PDB file of C-alpha atoms in Angstrom:
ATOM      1  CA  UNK A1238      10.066  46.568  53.439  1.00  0.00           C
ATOM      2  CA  UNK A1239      10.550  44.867  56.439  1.00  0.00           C
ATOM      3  CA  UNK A1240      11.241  46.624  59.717  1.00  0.00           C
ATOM      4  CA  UNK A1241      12.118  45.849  62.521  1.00  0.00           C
ATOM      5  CA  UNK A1242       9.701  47.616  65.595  1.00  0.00           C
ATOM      6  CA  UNK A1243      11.090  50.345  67.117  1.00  0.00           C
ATOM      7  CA  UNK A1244      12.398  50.121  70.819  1.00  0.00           C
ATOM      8  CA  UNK A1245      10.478  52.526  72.972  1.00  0.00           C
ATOM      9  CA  UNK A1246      12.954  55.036  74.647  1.00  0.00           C
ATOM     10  CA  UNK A1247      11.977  57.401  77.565  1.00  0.00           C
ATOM     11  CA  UNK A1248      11.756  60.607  75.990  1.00  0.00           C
ATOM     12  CA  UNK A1249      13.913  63.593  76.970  1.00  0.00           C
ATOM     13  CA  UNK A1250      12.643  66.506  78.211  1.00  0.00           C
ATOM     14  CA  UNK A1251      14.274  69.549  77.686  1.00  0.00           C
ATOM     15  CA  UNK A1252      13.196  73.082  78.662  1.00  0.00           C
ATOM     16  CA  UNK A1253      13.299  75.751  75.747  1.00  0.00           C
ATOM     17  CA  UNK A1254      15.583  78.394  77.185  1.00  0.00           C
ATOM     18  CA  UNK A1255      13.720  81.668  78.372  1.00  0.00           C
ATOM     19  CA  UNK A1256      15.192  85.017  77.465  1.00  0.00           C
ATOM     20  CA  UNK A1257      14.242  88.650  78.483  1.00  0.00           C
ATOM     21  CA  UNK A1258      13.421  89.751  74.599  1.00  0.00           C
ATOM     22  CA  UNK A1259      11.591  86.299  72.935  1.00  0.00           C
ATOM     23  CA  UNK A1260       9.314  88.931  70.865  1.00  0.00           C
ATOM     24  CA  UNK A1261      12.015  89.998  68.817  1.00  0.00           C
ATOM     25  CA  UNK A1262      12.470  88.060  65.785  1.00  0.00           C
ATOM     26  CA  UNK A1263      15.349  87.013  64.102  1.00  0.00           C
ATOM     27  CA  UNK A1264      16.819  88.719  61.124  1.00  0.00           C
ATOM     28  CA  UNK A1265      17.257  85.429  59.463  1.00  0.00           C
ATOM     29  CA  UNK A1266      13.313  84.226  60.109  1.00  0.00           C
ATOM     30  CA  UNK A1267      12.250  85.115  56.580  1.00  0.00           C
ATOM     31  CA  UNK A1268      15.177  83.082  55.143  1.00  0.00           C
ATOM     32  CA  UNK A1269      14.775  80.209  57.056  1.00  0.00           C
ATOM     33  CA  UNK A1270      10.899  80.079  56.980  1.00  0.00           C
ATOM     34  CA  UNK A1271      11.348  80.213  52.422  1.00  0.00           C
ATOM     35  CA  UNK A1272      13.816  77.656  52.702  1.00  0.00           C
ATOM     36  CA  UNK A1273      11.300  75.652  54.576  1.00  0.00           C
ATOM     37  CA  UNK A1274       8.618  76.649  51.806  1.00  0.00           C
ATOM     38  CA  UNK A1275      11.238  75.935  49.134  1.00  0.00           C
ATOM     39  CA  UNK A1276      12.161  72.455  50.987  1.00  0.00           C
ATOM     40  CA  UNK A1277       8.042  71.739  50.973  1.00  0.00           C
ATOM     41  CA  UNK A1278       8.862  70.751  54.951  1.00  0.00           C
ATOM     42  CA  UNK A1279       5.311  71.254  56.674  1.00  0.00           C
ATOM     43  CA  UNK A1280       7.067  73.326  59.898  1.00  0.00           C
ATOM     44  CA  UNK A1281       7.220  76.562  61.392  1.00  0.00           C
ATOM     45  CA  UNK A1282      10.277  78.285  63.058  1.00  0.00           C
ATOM     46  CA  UNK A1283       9.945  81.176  66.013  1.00  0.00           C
ATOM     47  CA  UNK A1284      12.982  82.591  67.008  1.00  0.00           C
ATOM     48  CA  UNK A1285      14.393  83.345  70.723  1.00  0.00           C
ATOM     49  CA  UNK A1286      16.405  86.362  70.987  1.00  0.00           C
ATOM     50  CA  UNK A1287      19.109  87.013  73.973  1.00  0.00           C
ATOM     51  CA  UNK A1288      20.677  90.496  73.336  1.00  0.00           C
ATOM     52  CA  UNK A1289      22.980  90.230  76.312  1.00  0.00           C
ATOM     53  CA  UNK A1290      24.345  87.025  74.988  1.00  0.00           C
ATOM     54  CA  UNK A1291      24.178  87.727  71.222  1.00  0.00           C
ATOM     55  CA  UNK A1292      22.156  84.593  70.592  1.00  0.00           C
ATOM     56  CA  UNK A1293      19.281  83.678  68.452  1.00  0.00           C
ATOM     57  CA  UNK A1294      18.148  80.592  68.886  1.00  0.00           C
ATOM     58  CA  UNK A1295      15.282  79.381  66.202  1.00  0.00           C
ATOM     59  CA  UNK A1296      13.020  76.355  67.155  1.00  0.00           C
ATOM     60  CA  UNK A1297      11.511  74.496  63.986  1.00  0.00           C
ATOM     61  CA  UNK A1298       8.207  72.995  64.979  1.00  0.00           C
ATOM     62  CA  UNK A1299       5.910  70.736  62.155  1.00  0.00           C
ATOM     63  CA  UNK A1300       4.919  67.024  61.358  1.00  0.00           C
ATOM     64  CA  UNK A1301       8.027  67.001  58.859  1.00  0.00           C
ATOM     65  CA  UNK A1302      10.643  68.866  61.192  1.00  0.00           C
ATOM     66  CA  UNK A1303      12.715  65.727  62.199  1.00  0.00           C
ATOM     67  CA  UNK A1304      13.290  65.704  58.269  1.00  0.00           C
ATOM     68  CA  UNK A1305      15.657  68.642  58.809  1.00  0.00           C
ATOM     69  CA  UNK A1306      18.193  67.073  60.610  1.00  0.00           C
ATOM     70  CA  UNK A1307      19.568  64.788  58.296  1.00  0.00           C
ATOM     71  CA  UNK A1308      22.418  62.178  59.379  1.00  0.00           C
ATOM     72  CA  UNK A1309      23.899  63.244  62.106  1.00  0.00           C
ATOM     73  CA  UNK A1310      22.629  66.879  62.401  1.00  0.00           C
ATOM     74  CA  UNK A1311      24.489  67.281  58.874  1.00  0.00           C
ATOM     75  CA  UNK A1312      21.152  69.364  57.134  1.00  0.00           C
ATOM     76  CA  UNK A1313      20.541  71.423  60.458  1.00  0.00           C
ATOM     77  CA  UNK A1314      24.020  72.457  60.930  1.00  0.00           C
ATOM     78  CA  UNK A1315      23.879  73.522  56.853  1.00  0.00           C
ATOM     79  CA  UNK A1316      20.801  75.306  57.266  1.00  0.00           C
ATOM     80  CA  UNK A1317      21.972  76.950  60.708  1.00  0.00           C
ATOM     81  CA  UNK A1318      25.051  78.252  58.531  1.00  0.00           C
ATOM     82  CA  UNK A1319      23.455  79.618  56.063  1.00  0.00           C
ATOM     83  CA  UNK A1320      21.298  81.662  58.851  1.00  0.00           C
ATOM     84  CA  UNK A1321      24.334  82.669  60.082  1.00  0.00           C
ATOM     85  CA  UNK A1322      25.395  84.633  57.342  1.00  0.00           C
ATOM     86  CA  UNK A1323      22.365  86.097  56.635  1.00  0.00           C
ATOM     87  CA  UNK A1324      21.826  86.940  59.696  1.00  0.00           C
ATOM     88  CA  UNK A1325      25.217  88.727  60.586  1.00  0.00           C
ATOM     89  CA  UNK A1326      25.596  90.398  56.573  1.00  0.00           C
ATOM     90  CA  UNK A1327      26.052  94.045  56.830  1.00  0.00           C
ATOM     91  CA  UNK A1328      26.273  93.887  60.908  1.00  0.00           C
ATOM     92  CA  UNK A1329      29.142  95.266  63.009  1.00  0.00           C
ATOM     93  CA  UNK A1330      28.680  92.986  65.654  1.00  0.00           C
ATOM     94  CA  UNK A1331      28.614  89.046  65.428  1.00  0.00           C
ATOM     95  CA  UNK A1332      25.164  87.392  66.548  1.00  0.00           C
ATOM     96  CA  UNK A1333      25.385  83.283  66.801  1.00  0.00           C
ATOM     97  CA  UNK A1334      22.570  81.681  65.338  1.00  0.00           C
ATOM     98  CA  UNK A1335      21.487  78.014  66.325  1.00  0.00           C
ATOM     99  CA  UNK A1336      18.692  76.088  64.810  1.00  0.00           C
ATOM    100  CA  UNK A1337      17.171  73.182  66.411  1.00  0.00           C
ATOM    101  CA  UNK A1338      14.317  70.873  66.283  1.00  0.00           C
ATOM    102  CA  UNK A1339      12.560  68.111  68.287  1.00  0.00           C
ATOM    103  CA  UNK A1340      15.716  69.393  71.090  1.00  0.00           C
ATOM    104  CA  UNK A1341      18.277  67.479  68.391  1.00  0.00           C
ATOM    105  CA  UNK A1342      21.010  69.340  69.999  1.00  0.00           C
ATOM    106  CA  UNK A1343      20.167  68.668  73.634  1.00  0.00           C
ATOM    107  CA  UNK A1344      20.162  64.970  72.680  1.00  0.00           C
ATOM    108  CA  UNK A1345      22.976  64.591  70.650  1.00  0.00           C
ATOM    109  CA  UNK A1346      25.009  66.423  73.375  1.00  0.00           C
ATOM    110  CA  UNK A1347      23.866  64.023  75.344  1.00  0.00           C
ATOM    111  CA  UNK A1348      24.989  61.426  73.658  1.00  0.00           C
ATOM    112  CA  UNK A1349      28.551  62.441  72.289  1.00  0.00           C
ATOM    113  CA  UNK A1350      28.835  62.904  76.603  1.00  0.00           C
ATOM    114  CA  UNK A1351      28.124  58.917  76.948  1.00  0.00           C
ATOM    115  CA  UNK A1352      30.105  58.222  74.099  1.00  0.00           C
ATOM    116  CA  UNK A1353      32.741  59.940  75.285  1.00  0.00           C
ATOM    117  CA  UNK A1354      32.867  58.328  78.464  1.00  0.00           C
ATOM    118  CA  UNK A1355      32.512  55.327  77.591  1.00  0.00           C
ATOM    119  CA  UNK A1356      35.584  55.157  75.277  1.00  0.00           C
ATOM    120  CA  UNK A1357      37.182  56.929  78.173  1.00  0.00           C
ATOM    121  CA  UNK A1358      36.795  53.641  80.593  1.00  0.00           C
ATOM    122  CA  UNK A1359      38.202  51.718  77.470  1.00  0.00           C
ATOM    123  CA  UNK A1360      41.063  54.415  77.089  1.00  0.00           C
ATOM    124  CA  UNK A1361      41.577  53.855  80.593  1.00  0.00           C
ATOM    125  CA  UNK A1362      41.292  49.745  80.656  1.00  0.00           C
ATOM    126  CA  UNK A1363      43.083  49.181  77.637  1.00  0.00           C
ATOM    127  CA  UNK A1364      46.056  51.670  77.960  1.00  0.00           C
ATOM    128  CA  UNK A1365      45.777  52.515  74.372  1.00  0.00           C
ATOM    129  CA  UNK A1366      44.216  55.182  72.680  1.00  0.00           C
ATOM    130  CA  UNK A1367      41.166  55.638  70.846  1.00  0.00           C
ATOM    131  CA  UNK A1368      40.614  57.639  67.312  1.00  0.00           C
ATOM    132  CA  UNK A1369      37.074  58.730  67.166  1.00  0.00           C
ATOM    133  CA  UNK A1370      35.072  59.018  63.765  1.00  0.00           C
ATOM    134  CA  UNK A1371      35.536  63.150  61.949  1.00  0.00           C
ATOM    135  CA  UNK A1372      33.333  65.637  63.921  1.00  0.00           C
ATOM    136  CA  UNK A1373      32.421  69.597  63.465  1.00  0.00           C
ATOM    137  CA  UNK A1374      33.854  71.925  66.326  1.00  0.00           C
ATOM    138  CA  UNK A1375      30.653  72.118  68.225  1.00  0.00           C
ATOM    139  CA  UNK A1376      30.555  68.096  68.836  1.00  0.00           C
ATOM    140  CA  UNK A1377      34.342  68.036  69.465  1.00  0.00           C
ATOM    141  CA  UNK A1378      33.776  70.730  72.162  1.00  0.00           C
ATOM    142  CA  UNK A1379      31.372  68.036  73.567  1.00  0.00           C
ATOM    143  CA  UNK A1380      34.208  65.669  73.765  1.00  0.00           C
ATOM    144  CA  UNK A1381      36.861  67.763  75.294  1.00  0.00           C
ATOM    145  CA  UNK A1382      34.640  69.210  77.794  1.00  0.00           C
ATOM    146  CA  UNK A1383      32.937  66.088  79.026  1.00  0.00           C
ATOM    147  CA  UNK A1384      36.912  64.769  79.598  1.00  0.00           C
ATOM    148  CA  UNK A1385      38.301  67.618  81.019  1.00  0.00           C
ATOM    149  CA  UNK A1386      38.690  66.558  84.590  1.00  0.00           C
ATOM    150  CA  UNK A1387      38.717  62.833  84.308  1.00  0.00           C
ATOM    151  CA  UNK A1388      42.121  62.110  85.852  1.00  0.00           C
ATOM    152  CA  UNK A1389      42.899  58.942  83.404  1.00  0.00           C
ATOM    153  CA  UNK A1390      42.558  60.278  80.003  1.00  0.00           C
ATOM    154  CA  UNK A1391      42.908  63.666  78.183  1.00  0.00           C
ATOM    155  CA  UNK A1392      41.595  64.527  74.513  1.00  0.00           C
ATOM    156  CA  UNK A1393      43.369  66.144  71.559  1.00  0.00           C
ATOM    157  CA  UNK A1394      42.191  66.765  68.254  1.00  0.00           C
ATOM    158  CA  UNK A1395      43.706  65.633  65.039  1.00  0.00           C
ATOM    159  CA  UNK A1396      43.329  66.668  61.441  1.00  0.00           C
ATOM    160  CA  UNK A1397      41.641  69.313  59.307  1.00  0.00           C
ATOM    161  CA  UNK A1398      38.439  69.863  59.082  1.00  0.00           C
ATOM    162  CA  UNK A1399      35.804  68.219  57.792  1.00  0.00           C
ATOM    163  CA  UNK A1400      38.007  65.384  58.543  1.00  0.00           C
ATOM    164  CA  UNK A1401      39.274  66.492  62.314  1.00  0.00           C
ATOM    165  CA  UNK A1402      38.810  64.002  64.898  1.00  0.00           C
ATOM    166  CA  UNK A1403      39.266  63.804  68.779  1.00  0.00           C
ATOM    167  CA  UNK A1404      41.311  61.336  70.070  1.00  0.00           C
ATOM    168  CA  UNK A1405      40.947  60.095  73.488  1.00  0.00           C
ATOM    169  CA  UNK A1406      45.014  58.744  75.390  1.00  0.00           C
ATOM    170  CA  UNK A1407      45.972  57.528  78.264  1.00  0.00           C
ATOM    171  CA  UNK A1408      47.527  60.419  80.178  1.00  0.00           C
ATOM    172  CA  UNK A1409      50.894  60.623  80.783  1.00  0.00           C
ATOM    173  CA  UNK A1410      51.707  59.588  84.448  1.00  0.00           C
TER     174      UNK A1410
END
């Protein structure tokens, strides 16, 4: 095969967040470290626990981890649902679960926020709106909060899911 060399990018550097009670593990550790064993993945997870938020965040560290996020954070966000639910089966009270790896989620946020402005200068320019490829709730979020105050567009989304989209308009003067 013939590739083409990669472009060196500054990398991003993102602070793990800190939270009073990191010793506590998650209930869904021993699920997600046999699916790892299962998947062959050479990684490790440790999980960050925030009781006053409800949180458990789950870091996966390893030579093979960036093989977990599949296109577009597609296998993470499978894997972080399944953690979900067995993380929050039998319990009274809902905990969210997020997975990440090599800070996917930092950067992708990051970049759905350029993307999003940058249609919105288009939006803007053109007068006309633009229909943005299907997205899961988390990345539409993204969308409609990165838009919410610019005074030129607004955002709406359109659809049903897996197929919903956000579409960025002119707003109405």
């Amino acid at each position: 095969k013939n590739q083409k060399p990669r472009e060196k990018r500054e990398p991003v550097v993102i602070e793990p967040p800190v939270y009073e009670d990191a010793e506590t593990p998650c209930k869904a550790e021993p699920f997600l470290k046999e699916v790892l064993r299962i998947m062959e993945v050479d990684a490790t997870c440790k999980s960050i626990k925030s009781d006053a938020e409800k949180t458990e965040c789950m870091l996966i560290e390893g030579a093979d981890a960036a093989l977990l996020i599949g296109r577009r954070g597609d296998t993470l966000d499978a894997i972080q649902y399944l953690c979900s639910l067995v993380a929050n089966k039998g319990e009274k009270e809902y905990t969210r679960i997020t997975i990440d790896t090599e800070n996917y989620r930092k950067k992708r946020e990051a970049t759905l926020s350029s993307l999003a402005k940058r249609m919105a200068g288009k939006v803007a320019k053109s007068g006309r709106e633009i229909k943005l490829e299907p997205m899961n709730p988390y990345e539409r979020r993204i969308l409609h909060y990165t838009l919410q105050s610019n005074p030129k567009v607004e955002t709406i989304s359109e659809g049903e899911d897996p197929f919903r989209c956000v579409i960025i308009r002119p707003k109405e003067k």
